[in-house]
Amino acid sequence: MIRVYAGDARRMAPVADASIHLVVTSPPYPMIPQWDELFARLGATTYDAMHTVLEAVWAECVRVLVPGGLLAVNIGDALRSSDGAFALWPNHAEVLVRGRRLGLTPLPYLLWKKPMNRPNAYLGSGFLPPNAYVTLDCEYILLFRKGRIRRLPPHDAARARSRFSRAERDRWFSQLWGDVRAERQGPEGRRTAAFPAEIPRRLIRMFSVEGETVLDPFAGTGTTLWAAAALGRDAVGFEIDPVRAAELRQRASAP
Ligand SMILES: C[S@@+](CC[C@H](N)C(=O)[O-])C[C@H]1O[C@@H](n2cnc3c(N)ncnc32)[C@H](O)[C@@H]1O
């Protein structure tokens, strides 16, 4: 079953406390121009304020997660000039620090190395030191747990059915994911920032059991929701953009 709510995930009132086993999401990235307008509408025009908006959503995730439930956040850092100086905005570090402050336990994270369209993308001039910049070609999948690890009854049938293979374990639980292709964006003006379905698919199989409930508070095009449903999990999504939310709802109610 897929449930979609149109609205701001800073308040997920229809979702009961301790009812979600896994959150898989990718928020709007602070300091990426694509999201400036949205953050401004939510009252945030600085890096700190944008992270405060996201933090309110992480706090709601803490509320709705079951004890031992997991939160997986796909996020990239941003590069942007500030006061005329080029700088890195370390979104992944900010989310880690704020998540920890909310009482979540940070776990070892994944690095998703995106194959670059231009493998030699390079910010600098020619081959002269010292002022060139390293290419930002990895995104993070941060992992947090709420409280202590979750225990399931011995010989739980759904857990046994959710088993992954040795080859899957070896590939999925190694820190660098270099084999997931980035999603193609839609036509200009309708960029979706969707992540490839392989990302939620892996995370859902790694960190939830068949029949459990997966939440995406920043549902976008619904990649997480449909991956969850295809894997026999229930899914809950929030989306603030009314047009996108209506599309999700329509698709979720289609036979
Ligand atoms: C990076 S996109 C998510 C893409 C998604 N993972 C997919 O594959 O389509 C972020 C989404 O979060 C939505 N959003 C931003 N702020 C929100 C908020 N406070 N509550 C709910 N949705 C929000 C945006 O409208 C956008 O669709």
PDB file of C-alpha atoms and ligand atoms in Angstrom:
ATOM      1  CA  MET A   1       0.000   0.000   0.000  1.00  0.00           C
ATOM      2  CA  ILE A   2       1.232   3.501  -0.855  1.00  0.00           C
ATOM      3  CA  ARG A   3       0.007   6.561   1.064  1.00  0.00           C
ATOM      4  CA  VAL A   4       0.843  10.021  -0.290  1.00  0.00           C
ATOM      5  CA  TYR A   5       0.353  13.299   1.597  1.00  0.00           C
ATOM      6  CA  ALA A   6       0.582  16.707  -0.009  1.00  0.00           C
ATOM      7  CA  GLY A   7       2.289  19.006   2.463  1.00  0.00           C
ATOM      8  CA  ASP A   8       5.292  20.093   4.448  1.00  0.00           C
ATOM      9  CA  ALA A   9       7.164  17.207   6.079  1.00  0.00           C
ATOM     10  CA  ARG A  10       8.183  19.436   8.974  1.00  0.00           C
ATOM     11  CA  ARG A  11       4.866  18.292  10.362  1.00  0.00           C
ATOM     12  CA  MET A  12       3.783  14.781   9.418  1.00  0.00           C
ATOM     13  CA  ALA A  13       0.697  14.718  11.630  1.00  0.00           C
ATOM     14  CA  PRO A  14      -1.064  11.827   9.829  1.00  0.00           C
ATOM     15  CA  VAL A  15       1.910   9.544  10.536  1.00  0.00           C
ATOM     16  CA  ALA A  16       1.676   7.928  13.967  1.00  0.00           C
ATOM     17  CA  ASP A  17       4.569   7.891  16.436  1.00  0.00           C
ATOM     18  CA  ALA A  18       6.811   4.818  16.114  1.00  0.00           C
ATOM     19  CA  SER A  19       5.093   3.501  12.971  1.00  0.00           C
ATOM     20  CA  ILE A  20       7.917   3.647  10.391  1.00  0.00           C
ATOM     21  CA  HIS A  21      10.693   1.087  10.121  1.00  0.00           C
ATOM     22  CA  LEU A  22      12.900   2.834   7.594  1.00  0.00           C
ATOM     23  CA  VAL A  23      13.193   6.332   6.108  1.00  0.00           C
ATOM     24  CA  VAL A  24      14.841   6.569   2.674  1.00  0.00           C
ATOM     25  CA  THR A  25      15.072  10.088   1.313  1.00  0.00           C
ATOM     26  CA  SER A  26      16.940  12.776  -0.555  1.00  0.00           C
ATOM     27  CA  PRO A  27      16.149  16.343   0.542  1.00  0.00           C
ATOM     28  CA  PRO A  28      16.573  19.542  -1.441  1.00  0.00           C
ATOM     29  CA  TYR A  29      20.297  20.282  -1.112  1.00  0.00           C
ATOM     30  CA  PRO A  30      21.110  23.584   0.658  1.00  0.00           C
ATOM     31  CA  MET A  31      23.146  26.059  -1.450  1.00  0.00           C
ATOM     32  CA  ILE A  32      22.239  24.381  -4.753  1.00  0.00           C
ATOM     33  CA  PRO A  33      20.550  27.136  -6.816  1.00  0.00           C
ATOM     34  CA  GLN A  34      17.798  24.748  -7.989  1.00  0.00           C
ATOM     35  CA  TRP A  35      16.358  24.808  -4.455  1.00  0.00           C
ATOM     36  CA  ASP A  36      16.877  28.485  -3.495  1.00  0.00           C
ATOM     37  CA  GLU A  37      13.321  29.479  -4.296  1.00  0.00           C
ATOM     38  CA  LEU A  38      11.772  26.605  -2.379  1.00  0.00           C
ATOM     39  CA  PHE A  39      13.889  27.299   0.711  1.00  0.00           C
ATOM     40  CA  ALA A  40      13.085  31.011   0.443  1.00  0.00           C
ATOM     41  CA  ARG A  41       9.365  30.165   0.469  1.00  0.00           C
ATOM     42  CA  LEU A  42      10.001  28.250   3.677  1.00  0.00           C
ATOM     43  CA  GLY A  43      11.737  31.322   5.122  1.00  0.00           C
ATOM     44  CA  ALA A  44      15.334  30.134   4.680  1.00  0.00           C
ATOM     45  CA  THR A  45      17.881  32.132   2.686  1.00  0.00           C
ATOM     46  CA  THR A  46      21.136  31.170   4.436  1.00  0.00           C
ATOM     47  CA  TYR A  47      22.980  27.851   4.695  1.00  0.00           C
ATOM     48  CA  ASP A  48      22.194  27.574   8.420  1.00  0.00           C
ATOM     49  CA  ALA A  49      18.535  28.432   7.970  1.00  0.00           C
ATOM     50  CA  MET A  50      18.185  25.874   5.137  1.00  0.00           C
ATOM     51  CA  HIS A  51      19.607  23.189   7.408  1.00  0.00           C
ATOM     52  CA  THR A  52      17.235  24.268  10.160  1.00  0.00           C
ATOM     53  CA  VAL A  53      14.342  23.561   7.755  1.00  0.00           C
ATOM     54  CA  LEU A  54      15.780  20.101   7.047  1.00  0.00           C
ATOM     55  CA  GLU A  55      16.442  19.507  10.745  1.00  0.00           C
ATOM     56  CA  ALA A  56      12.750  19.971  11.516  1.00  0.00           C
ATOM     57  CA  VAL A  57      12.037  17.127   9.081  1.00  0.00           C
ATOM     58  CA  TRP A  58      14.723  14.926  10.669  1.00  0.00           C
ATOM     59  CA  ALA A  59      13.082  15.595  14.057  1.00  0.00           C
ATOM     60  CA  GLU A  60       9.748  14.374  12.678  1.00  0.00           C
ATOM     61  CA  CYS A  61      11.526  11.280  11.329  1.00  0.00           C
ATOM     62  CA  VAL A  62      12.786  10.586  14.850  1.00  0.00           C
ATOM     63  CA  ARG A  63       9.222  10.799  16.142  1.00  0.00           C
ATOM     64  CA  VAL A  64       7.723   8.433  13.571  1.00  0.00           C
ATOM     65  CA  LEU A  65      10.525   5.838  13.513  1.00  0.00           C
ATOM     66  CA  VAL A  66      10.148   2.701  15.602  1.00  0.00           C
ATOM     67  CA  PRO A  67      12.877   2.182  18.211  1.00  0.00           C
ATOM     68  CA  GLY A  68      15.834   0.782  16.275  1.00  0.00           C
ATOM     69  CA  GLY A  69      14.440   2.135  12.966  1.00  0.00           C
ATOM     70  CA  LEU A  70      16.866   3.533  10.413  1.00  0.00           C
ATOM     71  CA  LEU A  71      17.141   6.783   8.474  1.00  0.00           C
ATOM     72  CA  ALA A  72      19.042   6.882   5.159  1.00  0.00           C
ATOM     73  CA  VAL A  73      19.699  10.361   3.724  1.00  0.00           C
ATOM     74  CA  ASN A  74      21.135  10.834   0.248  1.00  0.00           C
ATOM     75  CA  ILE A  75      22.775  14.259   0.097  1.00  0.00           C
ATOM     76  CA  GLY A  76      25.548  16.018  -1.818  1.00  0.00           C
ATOM     77  CA  ASP A  77      27.763  18.896  -0.791  1.00  0.00           C
ATOM     78  CA  ALA A  78      27.498  22.200  -2.679  1.00  0.00           C
ATOM     79  CA  LEU A  79      30.063  24.461  -4.310  1.00  0.00           C
ATOM     80  CA  ARG A  80      29.196  28.134  -4.359  1.00  0.00           C
ATOM     81  CA  SER A  81      30.849  31.497  -4.035  1.00  0.00           C
ATOM     82  CA  SER A  82      30.223  33.470  -0.914  1.00  0.00           C
ATOM     83  CA  ASP A  83      31.451  37.071  -0.631  1.00  0.00           C
ATOM     84  CA  GLY A  84      33.356  36.528  -3.858  1.00  0.00           C
ATOM     85  CA  ALA A  85      35.202  33.463  -2.540  1.00  0.00           C
ATOM     86  CA  PHE A  86      34.601  30.000  -3.906  1.00  0.00           C
ATOM     87  CA  ALA A  87      33.720  27.554  -1.093  1.00  0.00           C
ATOM     88  CA  LEU A  88      32.456  24.091  -0.246  1.00  0.00           C
ATOM     89  CA  TRP A  89      29.206  23.901   1.708  1.00  0.00           C
ATOM     90  CA  PRO A  90      29.483  20.594   3.574  1.00  0.00           C
ATOM     91  CA  ASN A  91      25.841  19.520   3.623  1.00  0.00           C
ATOM     92  CA  HIS A  92      26.684  15.953   4.619  1.00  0.00           C
ATOM     93  CA  ALA A  93      28.616  17.130   7.685  1.00  0.00           C
ATOM     94  CA  GLU A  94      25.834  19.480   8.728  1.00  0.00           C
ATOM     95  CA  VAL A  95      23.209  16.703   8.505  1.00  0.00           C
ATOM     96  CA  LEU A  96      25.461  14.349  10.497  1.00  0.00           C
ATOM     97  CA  VAL A  97      26.003  16.903  13.263  1.00  0.00           C
ATOM     98  CA  ARG A  98      22.340  17.902  13.456  1.00  0.00           C
ATOM     99  CA  GLY A  99      21.155  14.269  13.320  1.00  0.00           C
ATOM    100  CA  ARG A 100      23.440  13.446  16.216  1.00  0.00           C
ATOM    101  CA  ARG A 101      22.144  16.425  18.143  1.00  0.00           C
ATOM    102  CA  LEU A 102      18.596  15.094  17.674  1.00  0.00           C
ATOM    103  CA  GLY A 103      19.674  11.906  19.442  1.00  0.00           C
ATOM    104  CA  LEU A 104      20.116   9.712  16.358  1.00  0.00           C
ATOM    105  CA  THR A 105      23.090   7.371  16.258  1.00  0.00           C
ATOM    106  CA  PRO A 106      25.233   7.977  13.154  1.00  0.00           C
ATOM    107  CA  LEU A 107      26.372   4.756  11.451  1.00  0.00           C
ATOM    108  CA  PRO A 108      29.071   4.246   8.800  1.00  0.00           C
ATOM    109  CA  TYR A 109      27.837   5.914   5.635  1.00  0.00           C
ATOM    110  CA  LEU A 110      27.957   5.098   1.935  1.00  0.00           C
ATOM    111  CA  LEU A 111      29.611   7.120  -0.804  1.00  0.00           C
ATOM    112  CA  TRP A 112      27.824   7.084  -4.114  1.00  0.00           C
ATOM    113  CA  LYS A 113      30.365   7.846  -6.812  1.00  0.00           C
ATOM    114  CA  LYS A 114      28.429   9.259  -9.725  1.00  0.00           C
ATOM    115  CA  PRO A 115      29.836   8.519 -13.142  1.00  0.00           C
ATOM    116  CA  MET A 116      30.608  12.002 -14.510  1.00  0.00           C
ATOM    117  CA  ASN A 117      29.267  13.154 -17.853  1.00  0.00           C
ATOM    118  CA  ARG A 118      32.603  14.906 -18.313  1.00  0.00           C
ATOM    119  CA  PRO A 119      35.194  12.646 -16.690  1.00  0.00           C
ATOM    120  CA  ASN A 120      37.779  15.421 -16.795  1.00  0.00           C
ATOM    121  CA  ALA A 121      35.492  18.121 -15.301  1.00  0.00           C
ATOM    122  CA  TYR A 122      37.984  20.359 -13.625  1.00  0.00           C
ATOM    123  CA  LEU A 123      37.766  23.756 -11.972  1.00  0.00           C
ATOM    124  CA  GLY A 124      41.005  25.635 -12.376  1.00  0.00           C
ATOM    125  CA  SER A 125      43.237  27.091 -15.024  1.00  0.00           C
ATOM    126  CA  GLY A 126      45.415  24.755 -17.039  1.00  0.00           C
ATOM    127  CA  PHE A 127      47.987  22.648 -15.254  1.00  0.00           C
ATOM    128  CA  LEU A 128      49.429  25.163 -12.834  1.00  0.00           C
ATOM    129  CA  PRO A 129      49.288  24.846  -9.037  1.00  0.00           C
ATOM    130  CA  PRO A 130      48.061  25.842  -6.516  1.00  0.00           C
ATOM    131  CA  ASN A 131      44.509  27.091  -7.158  1.00  0.00           C
ATOM    132  CA  ALA A 132      42.594  24.249  -8.828  1.00  0.00           C
ATOM    133  CA  TYR A 133      39.739  22.429  -7.061  1.00  0.00           C
ATOM    134  CA  VAL A 134      39.063  18.745  -6.618  1.00  0.00           C
ATOM    135  CA  THR A 135      36.005  17.525  -8.570  1.00  0.00           C
ATOM    136  CA  LEU A 136      32.956  16.858  -6.437  1.00  0.00           C
ATOM    137  CA  ASP A 137      31.876  13.520  -7.871  1.00  0.00           C
ATOM    138  CA  CYS A 138      30.555  11.680  -4.799  1.00  0.00           C
ATOM    139  CA  GLU A 139      27.290  12.014  -2.946  1.00  0.00           C
ATOM    140  CA  TYR A 140      26.678  10.655   0.525  1.00  0.00           C
ATOM    141  CA  ILE A 141      24.132   8.201   1.819  1.00  0.00           C
ATOM    142  CA  LEU A 142      24.150   8.963   5.529  1.00  0.00           C
ATOM    143  CA  LEU A 143      22.814   6.295   7.853  1.00  0.00           C
ATOM    144  CA  PHE A 144      21.384   6.822  11.330  1.00  0.00           C
ATOM    145  CA  ARG A 145      19.614   4.609  13.829  1.00  0.00           C
ATOM    146  CA  LYS A 146      17.047   5.616  16.420  1.00  0.00           C
ATOM    147  CA  GLY A 147      18.170   4.092  19.706  1.00  0.00           C
ATOM    148  CA  ARG A 148      19.384   0.536  20.100  1.00  0.00           C
ATOM    149  CA  ILE A 149      19.341  -2.142  17.394  1.00  0.00           C
ATOM    150  CA  ARG A 150      16.006  -3.706  16.601  1.00  0.00           C
ATOM    151  CA  ARG A 151      15.502  -7.343  17.539  1.00  0.00           C
ATOM    152  CA  LEU A 152      13.140  -9.574  15.585  1.00  0.00           C
ATOM    153  CA  PRO A 153      11.732 -12.898  16.819  1.00  0.00           C
ATOM    154  CA  PRO A 154      14.013 -15.848  15.999  1.00  0.00           C
ATOM    155  CA  HIS A 155      13.123 -17.582  12.706  1.00  0.00           C
ATOM    156  CA  ASP A 156      10.904 -14.681  11.643  1.00  0.00           C
ATOM    157  CA  ALA A 157       9.466 -15.792   8.302  1.00  0.00           C
ATOM    158  CA  ALA A 158       9.301 -12.328   6.690  1.00  0.00           C
ATOM    159  CA  ARG A 159      12.899 -11.669   7.709  1.00  0.00           C
ATOM    160  CA  ALA A 160      13.988 -14.979   6.189  1.00  0.00           C
ATOM    161  CA  ARG A 161      12.197 -14.050   2.936  1.00  0.00           C
ATOM    162  CA  SER A 162      13.996 -10.689   2.926  1.00  0.00           C
ATOM    163  CA  ARG A 163      17.435 -12.317   2.865  1.00  0.00           C
ATOM    164  CA  PHE A 164      20.081 -10.960   0.490  1.00  0.00           C
ATOM    165  CA  SER A 165      22.741 -13.053  -1.245  1.00  0.00           C
ATOM    166  CA  ARG A 166      26.419 -13.113  -0.357  1.00  0.00           C
ATOM    167  CA  ALA A 167      27.255 -11.298  -3.614  1.00  0.00           C
ATOM    168  CA  GLU A 168      24.662  -8.604  -2.811  1.00  0.00           C
ATOM    169  CA  ARG A 169      25.988  -8.217   0.713  1.00  0.00           C
ATOM    170  CA  ASP A 170      29.575  -7.873  -0.496  1.00  0.00           C
ATOM    171  CA  ARG A 171      28.605  -5.209  -3.038  1.00  0.00           C
ATOM    172  CA  TRP A 172      26.022  -3.275  -1.024  1.00  0.00           C
ATOM    173  CA  PHE A 173      27.828  -3.106   2.312  1.00  0.00           C
ATOM    174  CA  SER A 174      31.116  -1.859   0.911  1.00  0.00           C
ATOM    175  CA  GLN A 175      31.419   1.879   1.491  1.00  0.00           C
ATOM    176  CA  LEU A 176      31.919   3.023  -2.085  1.00  0.00           C
ATOM    177  CA  TRP A 177      29.056   2.496  -4.520  1.00  0.00           C
ATOM    178  CA  GLY A 178      30.588   3.034  -7.926  1.00  0.00           C
ATOM    179  CA  ASP A 179      28.146   0.950  -9.934  1.00  0.00           C
ATOM    180  CA  VAL A 180      24.947   3.057  -9.724  1.00  0.00           C
ATOM    181  CA  ARG A 181      24.280   5.302 -12.694  1.00  0.00           C
ATOM    182  CA  ALA A 182      22.805   8.769 -12.125  1.00  0.00           C
ATOM    183  CA  GLU A 183      19.209   9.322 -13.263  1.00  0.00           C
ATOM    184  CA  ARG A 184      18.632  11.337 -16.443  1.00  0.00           C
ATOM    185  CA  GLN A 185      16.948  14.666 -15.682  1.00  0.00           C
ATOM    186  CA  GLY A 186      13.738  15.719 -17.427  1.00  0.00           C
ATOM    187  CA  PRO A 187      13.558  18.569 -19.915  1.00  0.00           C
ATOM    188  CA  GLU A 188      14.909  21.930 -18.700  1.00  0.00           C
ATOM    189  CA  GLY A 189      12.444  23.713 -16.445  1.00  0.00           C
ATOM    190  CA  ARG A 190      11.195  20.473 -14.988  1.00  0.00           C
ATOM    191  CA  ARG A 191      14.247  19.062 -13.305  1.00  0.00           C
ATOM    192  CA  THR A 192      13.144  16.388 -10.898  1.00  0.00           C
ATOM    193  CA  ALA A 193      16.377  15.664  -8.963  1.00  0.00           C
ATOM    194  CA  ALA A 194      15.195  12.051  -8.818  1.00  0.00           C
ATOM    195  CA  PHE A 195      17.700   9.491  -7.626  1.00  0.00           C
ATOM    196  CA  PRO A 196      18.138   6.192  -9.501  1.00  0.00           C
ATOM    197  CA  ALA A 197      15.680   3.517  -8.342  1.00  0.00           C
ATOM    198  CA  GLU A 198      18.643   1.265  -7.566  1.00  0.00           C
ATOM    199  CA  ILE A 199      19.478   3.456  -4.540  1.00  0.00           C
ATOM    200  CA  PRO A 200      16.193   3.043  -2.608  1.00  0.00           C
ATOM    201  CA  ARG A 201      15.919  -0.547  -3.845  1.00  0.00           C
ATOM    202  CA  ARG A 202      19.227  -1.480  -2.230  1.00  0.00           C
ATOM    203  CA  LEU A 203      18.619   0.507   0.950  1.00  0.00           C
ATOM    204  CA  ILE A 204      15.157  -0.996   1.412  1.00  0.00           C
ATOM    205  CA  ARG A 205      16.516  -4.521   0.988  1.00  0.00           C
ATOM    206  CA  MET A 206      19.476  -3.794   3.274  1.00  0.00           C
ATOM    207  CA  PHE A 207      17.557  -2.190   6.112  1.00  0.00           C
ATOM    208  CA  SER A 208      13.934  -3.380   6.183  1.00  0.00           C
ATOM    209  CA  VAL A 209      11.929  -6.574   6.200  1.00  0.00           C
ATOM    210  CA  GLU A 210       9.056  -7.491   3.888  1.00  0.00           C
ATOM    211  CA  GLY A 211       5.727  -6.137   5.165  1.00  0.00           C
ATOM    212  CA  GLU A 212       7.351  -3.208   7.032  1.00  0.00           C
ATOM    213  CA  THR A 213       6.751   0.485   6.317  1.00  0.00           C
ATOM    214  CA  VAL A 214       9.121   2.839   4.494  1.00  0.00           C
ATOM    215  CA  LEU A 215       8.774   6.650   4.561  1.00  0.00           C
ATOM    216  CA  ASP A 216      10.072   9.284   2.156  1.00  0.00           C
ATOM    217  CA  PRO A 217       9.386  12.792   3.554  1.00  0.00           C
ATOM    218  CA  PHE A 218      10.751  14.388   0.333  1.00  0.00           C
ATOM    219  CA  ALA A 219       8.978  12.067  -2.086  1.00  0.00           C
ATOM    220  CA  GLY A 220       9.555  13.996  -5.354  1.00  0.00           C
ATOM    221  CA  THR A 221       8.702  11.648  -8.220  1.00  0.00           C
ATOM    222  CA  GLY A 222       8.090   8.774  -5.799  1.00  0.00           C
ATOM    223  CA  THR A 223      11.166   6.669  -6.585  1.00  0.00           C
ATOM    224  CA  THR A 224      11.361   5.405  -2.983  1.00  0.00           C
ATOM    225  CA  LEU A 225       7.623   4.730  -2.769  1.00  0.00           C
ATOM    226  CA  TRP A 226       7.496   2.545  -5.864  1.00  0.00           C
ATOM    227  CA  ALA A 227      10.691   0.729  -4.990  1.00  0.00           C
ATOM    228  CA  ALA A 228       9.203  -0.060  -1.563  1.00  0.00           C
ATOM    229  CA  ALA A 229       5.902  -1.280  -3.010  1.00  0.00           C
ATOM    230  CA  ALA A 230       7.700  -3.474  -5.561  1.00  0.00           C
ATOM    231  CA  LEU A 231       9.649  -5.041  -2.681  1.00  0.00           C
ATOM    232  CA  GLY A 232       6.550  -5.905  -0.633  1.00  0.00           C
ATOM    233  CA  ARG A 233       6.843  -3.003   1.825  1.00  0.00           C
ATOM    234  CA  ASP A 234       4.196  -0.371   2.621  1.00  0.00           C
ATOM    235  CA  ALA A 235       5.174   3.161   1.679  1.00  0.00           C
ATOM    236  CA  VAL A 236       4.358   6.641   2.973  1.00  0.00           C
ATOM    237  CA  GLY A 237       5.356   9.814   1.122  1.00  0.00           C
ATOM    238  CA  PHE A 238       5.159  13.556   1.769  1.00  0.00           C
ATOM    239  CA  GLU A 239       5.585  16.117  -1.003  1.00  0.00           C
ATOM    240  CA  ILE A 240       5.287  19.879  -0.643  1.00  0.00           C
ATOM    241  CA  ASP A 241       4.922  20.658  -4.358  1.00  0.00           C
ATOM    242  CA  PRO A 242       1.169  20.369  -5.004  1.00  0.00           C
ATOM    243  CA  VAL A 243       1.600  19.417  -8.672  1.00  0.00           C
ATOM    244  CA  ARG A 244       4.038  16.640  -7.880  1.00  0.00           C
ATOM    245  CA  ALA A 245       1.918  15.488  -4.948  1.00  0.00           C
ATOM    246  CA  ALA A 246      -1.163  15.271  -7.180  1.00  0.00           C
ATOM    247  CA  GLU A 247       0.801  13.220  -9.730  1.00  0.00           C
ATOM    248  CA  LEU A 248       1.967  10.874  -6.982  1.00  0.00           C
ATOM    249  CA  ARG A 249      -1.531  10.461  -5.609  1.00  0.00           C
ATOM    250  CA  GLN A 250      -2.955   9.736  -9.017  1.00  0.00           C
ATOM    251  CA  ARG A 251      -0.294   7.137  -9.719  1.00  0.00           C
ATOM    252  CA  ALA A 252      -0.710   5.576  -6.268  1.00  0.00           C
ATOM    253  CA  SER A 253      -4.465   5.179  -6.744  1.00  0.00           C
ATOM    254  CA  ALA A 254      -4.147   3.719 -10.260  1.00  0.00           C
ATOM    255  CA  PRO A 255      -4.824  -0.011 -10.395  1.00  0.00           C
TER     256      PRO A 255
HETATM  257  C1  LIG B   1      15.662  16.024  -4.210  1.00  0.00           C
HETATM  258  S1  LIG B   1      13.936  15.971  -4.479  1.00  0.00           S
HETATM  259  C2  LIG B   1      13.537  14.289  -4.117  1.00  0.00           C
HETATM  260  C3  LIG B   1      13.617  13.409  -5.314  1.00  0.00           C
HETATM  261  C4  LIG B   1      13.156  11.995  -5.059  1.00  0.00           C
HETATM  262  N1  LIG B   1      14.153  11.237  -4.271  1.00  0.00           N
HETATM  263  C5  LIG B   1      12.902  11.290  -6.396  1.00  0.00           C
HETATM  264  O1  LIG B   1      13.590  10.299  -6.688  1.00  0.00           O
HETATM  265  O2  LIG B   1      12.076  11.774  -7.162  1.00  0.00           O
HETATM  266  C6  LIG B   1      13.286  16.797  -3.074  1.00  0.00           C
HETATM  267  C7  LIG B   1      11.782  16.910  -3.048  1.00  0.00           C
HETATM  268  O3  LIG B   1      11.379  17.362  -1.754  1.00  0.00           O
HETATM  269  C8  LIG B   1      10.294  18.253  -1.887  1.00  0.00           C
HETATM  270  N2  LIG B   1      10.302  19.073  -0.645  1.00  0.00           N
HETATM  271  C9  LIG B   1      11.130  20.072  -0.332  1.00  0.00           C
HETATM  272  N3  LIG B   1      10.874  20.552   0.899  1.00  0.00           N
HETATM  273  C10 LIG B   1       9.854  19.793   1.402  1.00  0.00           C
HETATM  274  C11 LIG B   1       9.171  19.785   2.657  1.00  0.00           C
HETATM  275  N4  LIG B   1       9.469  20.639   3.632  1.00  0.00           N
HETATM  276  N5  LIG B   1       8.204  18.855   2.818  1.00  0.00           N
HETATM  277  C12 LIG B   1       7.888  17.967   1.837  1.00  0.00           C
HETATM  278  N6  LIG B   1       8.497  17.950   0.626  1.00  0.00           N
HETATM  279  C13 LIG B   1       9.492  18.842   0.417  1.00  0.00           C
HETATM  280  C14 LIG B   1      10.607  19.003  -3.173  1.00  0.00           C
HETATM  281  O4  LIG B   1       9.449  19.592  -3.726  1.00  0.00           O
HETATM  282  C15 LIG B   1      11.198  17.890  -4.050  1.00  0.00           C
HETATM  283  O5  LIG B   1      10.197  17.257  -4.814  1.00  0.00           O
END
